Short mmCIF file of C-alpha atoms and ligand atoms in Angstrom, two decimals:
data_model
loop_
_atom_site.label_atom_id
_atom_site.label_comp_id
_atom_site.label_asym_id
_atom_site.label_seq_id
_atom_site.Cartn_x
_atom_site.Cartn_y
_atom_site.Cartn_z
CA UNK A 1 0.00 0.00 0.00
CA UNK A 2 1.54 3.23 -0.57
CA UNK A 3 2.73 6.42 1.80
CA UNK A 4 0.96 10.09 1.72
CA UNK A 5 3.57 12.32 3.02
CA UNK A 6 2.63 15.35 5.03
CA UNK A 7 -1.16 15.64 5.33
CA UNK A 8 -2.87 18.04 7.43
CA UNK A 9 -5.86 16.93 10.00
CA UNK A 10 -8.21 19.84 9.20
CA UNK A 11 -10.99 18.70 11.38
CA UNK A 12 -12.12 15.29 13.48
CA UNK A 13 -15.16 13.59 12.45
CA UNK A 14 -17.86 11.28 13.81
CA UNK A 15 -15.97 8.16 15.33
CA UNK A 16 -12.80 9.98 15.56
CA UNK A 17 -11.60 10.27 12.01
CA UNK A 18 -9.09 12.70 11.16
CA UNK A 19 -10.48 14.56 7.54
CA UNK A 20 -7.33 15.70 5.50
CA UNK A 21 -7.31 16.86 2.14
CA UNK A 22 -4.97 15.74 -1.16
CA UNK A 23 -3.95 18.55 -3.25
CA UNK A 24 -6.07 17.71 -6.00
CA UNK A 25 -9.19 18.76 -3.00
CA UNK A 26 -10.08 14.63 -2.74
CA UNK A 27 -11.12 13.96 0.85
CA UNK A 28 -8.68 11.54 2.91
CA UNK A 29 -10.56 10.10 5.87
CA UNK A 30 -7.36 8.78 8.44
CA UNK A 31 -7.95 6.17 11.39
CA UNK A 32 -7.81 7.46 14.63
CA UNK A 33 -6.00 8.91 16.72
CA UNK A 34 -4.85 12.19 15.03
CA UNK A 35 -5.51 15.56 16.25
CA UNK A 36 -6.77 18.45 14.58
CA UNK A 37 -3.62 20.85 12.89
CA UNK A 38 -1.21 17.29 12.97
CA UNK A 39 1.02 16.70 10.15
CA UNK A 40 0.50 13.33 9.47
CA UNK A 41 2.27 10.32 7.63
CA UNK A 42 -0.86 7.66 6.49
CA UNK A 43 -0.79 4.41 4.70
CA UNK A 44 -3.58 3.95 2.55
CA UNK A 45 -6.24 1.61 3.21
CA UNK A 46 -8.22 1.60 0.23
CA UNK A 47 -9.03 4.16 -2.62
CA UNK A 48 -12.91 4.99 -3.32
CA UNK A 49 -14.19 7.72 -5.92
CA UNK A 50 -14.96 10.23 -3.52
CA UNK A 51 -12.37 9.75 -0.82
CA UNK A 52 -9.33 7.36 0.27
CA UNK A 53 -9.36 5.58 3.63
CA UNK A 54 -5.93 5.64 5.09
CA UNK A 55 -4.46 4.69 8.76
CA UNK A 56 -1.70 7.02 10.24
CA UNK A 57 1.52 5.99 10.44
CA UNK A 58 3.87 8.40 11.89
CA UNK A 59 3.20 12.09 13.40
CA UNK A 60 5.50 14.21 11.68
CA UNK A 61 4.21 17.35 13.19
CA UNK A 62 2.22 16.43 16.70
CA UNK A 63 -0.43 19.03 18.25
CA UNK A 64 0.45 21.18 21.15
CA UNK A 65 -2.20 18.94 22.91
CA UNK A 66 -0.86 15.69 22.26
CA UNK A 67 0.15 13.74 25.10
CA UNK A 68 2.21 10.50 26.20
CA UNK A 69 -0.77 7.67 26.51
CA UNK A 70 -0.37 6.49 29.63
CA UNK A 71 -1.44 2.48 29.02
CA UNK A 72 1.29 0.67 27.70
CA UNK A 73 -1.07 -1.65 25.42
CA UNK A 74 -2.11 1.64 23.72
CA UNK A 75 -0.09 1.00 20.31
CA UNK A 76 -1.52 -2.88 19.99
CA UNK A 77 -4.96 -2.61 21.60
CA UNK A 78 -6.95 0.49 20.41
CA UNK A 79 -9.60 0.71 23.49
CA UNK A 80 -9.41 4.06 24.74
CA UNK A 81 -7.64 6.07 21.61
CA UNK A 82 -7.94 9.33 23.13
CA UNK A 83 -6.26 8.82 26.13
CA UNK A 84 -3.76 11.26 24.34
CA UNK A 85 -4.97 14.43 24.93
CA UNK A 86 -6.59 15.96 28.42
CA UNK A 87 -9.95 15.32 29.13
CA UNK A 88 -11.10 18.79 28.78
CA UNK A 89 -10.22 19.32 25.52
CA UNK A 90 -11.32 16.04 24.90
CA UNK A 91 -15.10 17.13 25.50
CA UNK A 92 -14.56 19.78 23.61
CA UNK A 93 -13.55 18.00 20.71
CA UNK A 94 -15.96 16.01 21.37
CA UNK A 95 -18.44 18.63 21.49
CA UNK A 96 -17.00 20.20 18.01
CA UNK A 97 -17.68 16.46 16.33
CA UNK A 98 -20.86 16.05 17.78
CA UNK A 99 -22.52 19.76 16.76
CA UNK A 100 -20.95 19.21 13.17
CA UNK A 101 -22.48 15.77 13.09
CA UNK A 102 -26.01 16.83 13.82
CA UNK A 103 -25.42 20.00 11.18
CA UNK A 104 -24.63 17.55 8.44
CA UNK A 105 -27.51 14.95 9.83
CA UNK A 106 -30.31 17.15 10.24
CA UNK A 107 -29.62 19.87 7.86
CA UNK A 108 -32.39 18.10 5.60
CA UNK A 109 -35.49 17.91 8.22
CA UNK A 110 -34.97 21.43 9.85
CA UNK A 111 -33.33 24.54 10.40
CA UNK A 112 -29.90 23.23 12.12
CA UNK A 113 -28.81 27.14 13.17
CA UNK A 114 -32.08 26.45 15.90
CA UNK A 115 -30.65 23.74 17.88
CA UNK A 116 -30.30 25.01 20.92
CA UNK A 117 -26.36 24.95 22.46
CA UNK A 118 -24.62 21.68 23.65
CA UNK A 119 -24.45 21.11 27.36
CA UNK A 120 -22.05 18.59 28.18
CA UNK A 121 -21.55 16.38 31.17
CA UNK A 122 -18.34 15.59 32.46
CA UNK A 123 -17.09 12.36 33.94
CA UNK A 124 -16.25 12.48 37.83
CA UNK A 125 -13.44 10.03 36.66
CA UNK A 126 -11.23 10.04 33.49
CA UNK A 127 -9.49 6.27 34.12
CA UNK A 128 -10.87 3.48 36.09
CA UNK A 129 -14.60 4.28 35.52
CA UNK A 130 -15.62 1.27 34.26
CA UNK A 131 -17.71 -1.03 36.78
CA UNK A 132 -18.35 -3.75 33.89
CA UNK A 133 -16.97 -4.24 30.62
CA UNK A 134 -15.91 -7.21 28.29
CA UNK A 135 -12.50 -9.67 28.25
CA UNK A 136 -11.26 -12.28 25.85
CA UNK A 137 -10.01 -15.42 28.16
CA UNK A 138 -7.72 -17.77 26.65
CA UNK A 139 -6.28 -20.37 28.91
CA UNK A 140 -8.09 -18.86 31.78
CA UNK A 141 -6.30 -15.51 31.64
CA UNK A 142 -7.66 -12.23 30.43
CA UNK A 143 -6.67 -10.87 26.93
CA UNK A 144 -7.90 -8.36 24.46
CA UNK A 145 -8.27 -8.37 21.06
CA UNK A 146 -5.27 -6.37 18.58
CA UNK A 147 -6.34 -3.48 16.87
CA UNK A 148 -5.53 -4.55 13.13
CA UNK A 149 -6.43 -8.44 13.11
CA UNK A 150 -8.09 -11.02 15.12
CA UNK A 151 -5.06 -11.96 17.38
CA UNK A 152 -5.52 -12.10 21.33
CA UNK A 153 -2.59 -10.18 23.59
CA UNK A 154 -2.18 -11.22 27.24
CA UNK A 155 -4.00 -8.16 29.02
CA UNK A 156 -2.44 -7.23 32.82
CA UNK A 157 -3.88 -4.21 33.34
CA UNK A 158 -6.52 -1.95 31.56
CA UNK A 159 -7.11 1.36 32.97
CA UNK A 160 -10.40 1.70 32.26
CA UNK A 161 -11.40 -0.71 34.46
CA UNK A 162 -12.55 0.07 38.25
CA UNK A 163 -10.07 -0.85 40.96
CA UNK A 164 -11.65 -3.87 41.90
CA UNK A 165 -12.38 -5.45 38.45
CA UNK A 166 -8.55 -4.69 37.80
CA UNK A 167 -7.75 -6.08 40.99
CA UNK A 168 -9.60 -9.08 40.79
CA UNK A 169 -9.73 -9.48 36.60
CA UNK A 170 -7.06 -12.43 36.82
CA UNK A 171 -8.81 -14.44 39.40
CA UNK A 172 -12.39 -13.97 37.65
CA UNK A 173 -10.99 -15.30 34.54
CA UNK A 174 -9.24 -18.24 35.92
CA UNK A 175 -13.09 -19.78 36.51
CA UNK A 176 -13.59 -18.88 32.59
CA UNK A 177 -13.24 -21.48 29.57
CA UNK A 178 -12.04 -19.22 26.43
CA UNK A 179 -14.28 -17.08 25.07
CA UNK A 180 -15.65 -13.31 25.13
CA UNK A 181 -17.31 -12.77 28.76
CA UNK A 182 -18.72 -9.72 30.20
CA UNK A 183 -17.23 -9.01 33.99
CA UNK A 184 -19.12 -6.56 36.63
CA UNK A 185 -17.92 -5.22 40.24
CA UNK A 186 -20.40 -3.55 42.82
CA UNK A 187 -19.45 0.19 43.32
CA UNK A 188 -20.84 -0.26 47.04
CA UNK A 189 -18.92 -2.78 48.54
CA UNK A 190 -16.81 -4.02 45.35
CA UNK A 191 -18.18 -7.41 45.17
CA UNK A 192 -17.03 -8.91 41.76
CA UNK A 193 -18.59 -11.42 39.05
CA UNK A 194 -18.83 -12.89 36.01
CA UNK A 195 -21.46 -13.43 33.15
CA UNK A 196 -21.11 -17.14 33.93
CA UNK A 197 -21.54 -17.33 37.84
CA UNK A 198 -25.01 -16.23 38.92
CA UNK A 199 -23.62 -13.47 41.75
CA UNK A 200 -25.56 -10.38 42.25
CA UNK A 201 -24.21 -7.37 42.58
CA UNK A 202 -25.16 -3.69 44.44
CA UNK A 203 -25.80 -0.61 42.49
CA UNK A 204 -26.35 2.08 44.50
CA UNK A 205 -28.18 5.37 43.67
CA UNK A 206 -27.06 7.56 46.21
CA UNK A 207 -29.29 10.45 45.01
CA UNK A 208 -32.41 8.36 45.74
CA UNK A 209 -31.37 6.13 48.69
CA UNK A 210 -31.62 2.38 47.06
CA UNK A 211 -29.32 0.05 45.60
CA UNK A 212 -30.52 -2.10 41.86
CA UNK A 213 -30.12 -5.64 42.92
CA UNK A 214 -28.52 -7.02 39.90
CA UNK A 215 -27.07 -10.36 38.63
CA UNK A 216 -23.59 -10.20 36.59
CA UNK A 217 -25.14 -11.33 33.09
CA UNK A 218 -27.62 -7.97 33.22
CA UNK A 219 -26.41 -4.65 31.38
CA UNK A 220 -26.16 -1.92 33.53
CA UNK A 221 -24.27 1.85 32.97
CA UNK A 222 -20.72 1.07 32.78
CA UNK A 223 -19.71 3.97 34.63
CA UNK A 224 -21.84 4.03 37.48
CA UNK A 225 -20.72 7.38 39.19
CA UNK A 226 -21.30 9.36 35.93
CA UNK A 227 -24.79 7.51 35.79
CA UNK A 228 -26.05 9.16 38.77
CA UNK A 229 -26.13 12.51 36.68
CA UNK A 230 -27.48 10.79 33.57
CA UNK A 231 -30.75 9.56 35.41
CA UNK A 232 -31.22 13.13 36.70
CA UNK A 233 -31.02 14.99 33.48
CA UNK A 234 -33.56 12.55 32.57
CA UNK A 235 -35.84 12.61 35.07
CA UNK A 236 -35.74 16.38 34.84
CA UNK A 237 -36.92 16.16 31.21
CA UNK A 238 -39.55 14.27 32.17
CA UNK A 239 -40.41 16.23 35.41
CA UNK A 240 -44.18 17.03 36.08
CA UNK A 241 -45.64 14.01 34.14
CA UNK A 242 -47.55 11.60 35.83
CA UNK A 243 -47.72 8.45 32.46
CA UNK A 244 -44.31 7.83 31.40
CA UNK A 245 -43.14 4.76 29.17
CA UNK A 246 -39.45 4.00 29.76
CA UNK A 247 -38.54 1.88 26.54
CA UNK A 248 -35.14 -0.09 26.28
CA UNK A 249 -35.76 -0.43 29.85
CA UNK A 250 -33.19 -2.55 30.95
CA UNK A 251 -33.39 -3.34 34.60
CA UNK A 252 -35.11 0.10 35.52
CA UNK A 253 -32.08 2.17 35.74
CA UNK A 254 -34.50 5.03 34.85
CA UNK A 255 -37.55 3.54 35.70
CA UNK A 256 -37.18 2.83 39.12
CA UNK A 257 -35.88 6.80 40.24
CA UNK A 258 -38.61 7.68 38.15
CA UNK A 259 -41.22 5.57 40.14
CA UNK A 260 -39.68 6.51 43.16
CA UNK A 261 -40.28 10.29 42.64
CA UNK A 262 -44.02 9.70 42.44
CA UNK A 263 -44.63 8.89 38.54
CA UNK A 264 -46.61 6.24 37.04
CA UNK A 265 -44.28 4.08 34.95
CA UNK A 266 -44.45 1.19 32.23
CA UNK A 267 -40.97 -0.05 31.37
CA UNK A 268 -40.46 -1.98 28.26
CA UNK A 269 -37.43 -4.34 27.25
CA UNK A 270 -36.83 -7.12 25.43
CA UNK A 271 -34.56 -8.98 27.58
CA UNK A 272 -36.71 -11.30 29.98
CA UNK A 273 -33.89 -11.75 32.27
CA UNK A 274 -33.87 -7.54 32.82
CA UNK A 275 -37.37 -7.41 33.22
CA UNK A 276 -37.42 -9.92 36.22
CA UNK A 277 -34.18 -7.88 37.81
CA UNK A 278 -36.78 -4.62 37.05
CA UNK A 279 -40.03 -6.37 38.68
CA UNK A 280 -38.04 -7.87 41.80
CA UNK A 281 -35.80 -4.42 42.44
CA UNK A 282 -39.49 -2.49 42.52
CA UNK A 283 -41.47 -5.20 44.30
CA UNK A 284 -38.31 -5.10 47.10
CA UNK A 285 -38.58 -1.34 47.38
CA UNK A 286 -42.31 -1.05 47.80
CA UNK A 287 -42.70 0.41 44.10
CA UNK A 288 -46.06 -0.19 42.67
CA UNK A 289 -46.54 2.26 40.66
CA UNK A 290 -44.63 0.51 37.86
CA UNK A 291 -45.09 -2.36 35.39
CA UNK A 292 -42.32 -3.87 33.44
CA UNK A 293 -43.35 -5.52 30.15
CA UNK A 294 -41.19 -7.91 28.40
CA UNK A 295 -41.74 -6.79 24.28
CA UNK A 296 -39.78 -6.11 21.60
CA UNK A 297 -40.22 -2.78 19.79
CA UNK A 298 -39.57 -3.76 16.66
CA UNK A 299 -42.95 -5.82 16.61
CA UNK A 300 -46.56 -3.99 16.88
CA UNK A 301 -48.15 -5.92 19.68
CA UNK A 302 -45.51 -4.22 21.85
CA UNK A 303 -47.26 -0.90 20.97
CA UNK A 304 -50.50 -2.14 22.03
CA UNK A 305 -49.64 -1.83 25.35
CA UNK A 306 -48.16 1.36 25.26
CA UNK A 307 -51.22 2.86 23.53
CA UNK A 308 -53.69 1.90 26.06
CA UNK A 309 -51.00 3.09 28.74
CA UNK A 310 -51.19 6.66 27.11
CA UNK A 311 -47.91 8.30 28.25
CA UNK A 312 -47.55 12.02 28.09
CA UNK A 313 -43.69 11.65 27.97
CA UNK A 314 -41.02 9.07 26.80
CA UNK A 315 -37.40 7.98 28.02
CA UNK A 316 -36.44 5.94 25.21
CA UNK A 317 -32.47 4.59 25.20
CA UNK A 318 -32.14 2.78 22.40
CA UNK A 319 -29.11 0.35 21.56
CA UNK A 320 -26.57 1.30 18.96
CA UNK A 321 -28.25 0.54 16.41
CA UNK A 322 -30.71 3.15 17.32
CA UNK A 323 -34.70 2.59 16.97
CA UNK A 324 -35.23 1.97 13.58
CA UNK A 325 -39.12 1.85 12.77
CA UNK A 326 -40.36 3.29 15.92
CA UNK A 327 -40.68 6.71 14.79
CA UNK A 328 -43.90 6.24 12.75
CA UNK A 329 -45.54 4.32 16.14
CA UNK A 330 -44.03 7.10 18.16
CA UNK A 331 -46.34 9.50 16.06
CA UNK A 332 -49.35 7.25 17.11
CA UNK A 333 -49.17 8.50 20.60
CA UNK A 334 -51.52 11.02 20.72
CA UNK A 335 -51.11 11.88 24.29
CA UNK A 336 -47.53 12.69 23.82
CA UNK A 337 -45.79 15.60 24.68
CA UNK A 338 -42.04 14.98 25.99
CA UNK A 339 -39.51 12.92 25.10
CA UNK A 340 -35.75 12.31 26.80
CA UNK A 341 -33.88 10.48 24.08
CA UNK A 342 -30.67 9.00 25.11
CA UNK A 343 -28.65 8.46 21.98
CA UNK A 344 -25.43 5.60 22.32
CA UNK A 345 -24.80 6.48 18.33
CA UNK A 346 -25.57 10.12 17.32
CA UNK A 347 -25.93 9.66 13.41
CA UNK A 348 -28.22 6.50 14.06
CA UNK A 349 -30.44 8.67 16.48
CA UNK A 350 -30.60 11.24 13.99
CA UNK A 351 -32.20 9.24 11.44
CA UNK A 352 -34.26 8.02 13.69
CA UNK A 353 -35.13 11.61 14.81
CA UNK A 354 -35.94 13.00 11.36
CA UNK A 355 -39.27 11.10 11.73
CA UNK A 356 -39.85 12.96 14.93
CA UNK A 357 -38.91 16.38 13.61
CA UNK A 358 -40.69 16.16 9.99
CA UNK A 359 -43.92 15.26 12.36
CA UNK A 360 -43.47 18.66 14.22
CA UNK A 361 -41.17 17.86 17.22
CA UNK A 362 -38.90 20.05 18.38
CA UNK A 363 -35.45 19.39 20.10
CA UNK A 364 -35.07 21.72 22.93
CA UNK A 365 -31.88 20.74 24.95
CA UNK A 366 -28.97 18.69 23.92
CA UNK A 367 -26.53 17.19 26.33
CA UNK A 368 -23.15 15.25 25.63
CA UNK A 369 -22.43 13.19 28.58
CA UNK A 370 -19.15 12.11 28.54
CA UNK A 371 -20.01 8.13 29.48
CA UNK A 372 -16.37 6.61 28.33
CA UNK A 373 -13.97 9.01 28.32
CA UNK A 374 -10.16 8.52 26.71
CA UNK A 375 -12.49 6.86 23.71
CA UNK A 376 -14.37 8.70 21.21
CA UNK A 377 -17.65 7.05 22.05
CA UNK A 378 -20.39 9.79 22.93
CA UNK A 379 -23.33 9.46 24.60
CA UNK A 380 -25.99 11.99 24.05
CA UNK A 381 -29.71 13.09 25.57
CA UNK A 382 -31.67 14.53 23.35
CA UNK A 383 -35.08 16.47 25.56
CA UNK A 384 -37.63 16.95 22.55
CA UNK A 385 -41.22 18.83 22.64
CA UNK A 386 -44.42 18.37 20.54
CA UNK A 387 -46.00 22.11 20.24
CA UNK A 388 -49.87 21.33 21.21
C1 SAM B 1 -28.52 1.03 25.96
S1 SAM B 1 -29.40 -0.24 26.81
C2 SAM B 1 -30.29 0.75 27.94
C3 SAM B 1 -30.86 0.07 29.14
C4 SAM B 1 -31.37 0.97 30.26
N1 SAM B 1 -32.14 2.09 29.79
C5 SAM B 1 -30.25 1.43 31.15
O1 SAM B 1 -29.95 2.64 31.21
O2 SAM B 1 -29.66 0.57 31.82
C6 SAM B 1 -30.56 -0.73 25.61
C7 SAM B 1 -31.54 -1.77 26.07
O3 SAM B 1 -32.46 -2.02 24.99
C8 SAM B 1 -32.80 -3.40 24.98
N2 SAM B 1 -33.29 -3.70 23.62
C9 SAM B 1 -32.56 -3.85 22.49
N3 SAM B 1 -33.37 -4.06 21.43
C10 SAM B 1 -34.65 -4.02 21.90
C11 SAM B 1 -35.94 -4.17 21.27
N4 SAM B 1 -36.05 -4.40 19.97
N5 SAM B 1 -37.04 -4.07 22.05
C12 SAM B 1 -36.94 -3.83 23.38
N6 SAM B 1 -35.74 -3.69 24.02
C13 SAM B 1 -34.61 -3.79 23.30
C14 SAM B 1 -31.50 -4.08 25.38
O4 SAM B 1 -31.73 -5.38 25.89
C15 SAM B 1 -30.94 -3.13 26.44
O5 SAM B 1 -31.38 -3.48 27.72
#
């Protein structure tokens, strides 16, 4: 593959893609992690008609910004690319990508200059934040998977990981076969588990005075601390309605607060296993005014339910992949008027959106919560209004 010499990052894009430019004005699109104003050396990848795909190679001319990454698996395992540069700036950047990602996504279904300004949430921790996440195990020892190519590399340390899941990754893997497992640790009192061994673990909310009984094989908010303010910008977008359907539910890490703080609450997921974690947690804390369903979205009979529940606002946090489909039964809901959309994948979310907006929504607050920093993944809530 051949060598461009001397590129210049003009700007970062959506999944932390540097966008340079040949001198003929055709777009080159390098792999992360390059900073904007870096003088770059990139091998390319592959060569399409409107732009080439290239990886970097060497940093002739670093930013300012650029800093030493501090894990030593950085150049073979790719987990937490932007672990060179500070955290502030990192939101920022952040912040830049995601406002000219919603510009060139929603340019189409309204007036882009009228979204109101980004918020953005920081996170109380920039390393060990992580209370679950995944591991390769090969002869019972942890590993992670190399950046270009399928091989496994004997993992000692990640720094993402909370103190005790570091502490205790070794001996939780030593029970594993080989394979791709998720691990979990309590934040309370730093109990550890596995997908695989049927212990429960403590969540606390601090903010509401409970803890969400959970076992190791449910998904929960990998970083737990940074969670706390996630379910109150939610519930504060919801705040003053009495119906509210919480769908992609999961265990009820919305639902439950929600309940709590007086509202009437159906909770929808697909995941039978999170609904039973949901049901027990609120039967345990004396919460009746909720209902967990077991549905899938993607089918109508789901909706059924919903309709005849009549919510007057929505928390809807959607997997990656976004919520394809629902848009057009969204619009069925005539007694509608708030929604708290928490986006994993902005540029998925925004197609889903444009269903929304062409139907007379309007977003009114946007917030960039800063979920895994030292990786470009962003996590966004999205507060949106139907005029009556
Ligand atoms: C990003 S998680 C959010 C969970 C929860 N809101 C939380 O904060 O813990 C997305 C959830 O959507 C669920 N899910 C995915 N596809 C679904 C579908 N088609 N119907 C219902 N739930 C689905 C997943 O099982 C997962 O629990």
């Amino acid at each position: 593959m051949s060598i461009i010499q001397n590129l210049t990052i003009e700007k970062i894009l959506w999944r932390g893609r540097g966008l340079a430019r040949l001198k003929s004005g055709k777009a080159v699109i390098v792999e992360p992690a390059v900073l904007p104003g870096e003088i770059v050396n990139v091998e390319v990848c592959r060569e399409k008609k409107d732009y080439v795909g290239a990886r970097p190679v060497e940093i002739v001319h670093p930013s300012a910004l650029r800093r030493p990454h501090p894990c030593p698996h950085a150049s073979l395992c790719g987990g937490c690319k932007m672990g060179i540069l500070p955290m502030s700036e990192a939101l920022e950047l952040k912040k830049n990508i995601l406002c000219d990602t919603l510009s060139r996504s929603l340019h189409r279904h309204m007036d882009t200059d009228q979204l109101p300004p980004i918020r953005t949430l920081a996170s109380p921790r920039g390393w060990r934040y992580r209370y679950r996440g995944q591991v390769h195990v090969r002869n019972h020892l942890p590993h992670f998977c190399q950046m270009q190519g399928q091989d496994l590399v004997r993992l000692d340390d990640c720094l993402l990981l909370a103190r005790p899941l570091a502490r205790f990754l070794d001996q939780l893997c030593a029970g594993l076969p080989d394979g791709r497992f998720t691990v979990a640790a309590s934040p309370k009192d730093h109990t550890v588990c596995t997908q695989k061994d049927g212990t429960t673990i403590n969540l606390p909310f601090p903010d509401h005075g409970f803890d969400l009984v959970l076992p190791g094989n449910n998904f929960f908010q990998a970083n737990w601390e940074l969670n706390q303010s996630l379910i109150h910008e939610v519930s504060q977008a919801v705040q003053g309605h009495e119906r509210v359907a919480d769908l992609f539910a999961g265990s009820g890490n919305f639902s439950l607060p929600l309940a709590q703080a007086g509202a009437r609450i159906l909770a929808v997921e697909s995941v039978a296993s999170a609904v039973r974690t949901g049901t027990r947690n609120a039967r345990r804390l004396g919460l009746d005014t909720i209902t967990f369903k077991t549905g899938n979205l993607a089918r109508e009979h789901t909706w059924k339910a919903i309709r005849t529940f009549g919510p007057t606002a929505l928390v809807i946090d959607p997997p990656r992949t976004g919520a394809k489909h629902i848009g057009t039964r969204l619009k069925t809901l005539s007694s509608l008027r708030t929604m708290a959309w928490v986006s994993c994948d902005v540029v998925n979310t925004c197609r889903d959106l444009a269903v929304m907006l062409e139907a007379g929504w309007t977003i009114t607050d946007i917030l960039l919560v800063d979920m895994f920093p030292q990786t470009w993944h962003m996590e966004t809530v999205f507060t949106l209004h139907r005029p009556s």
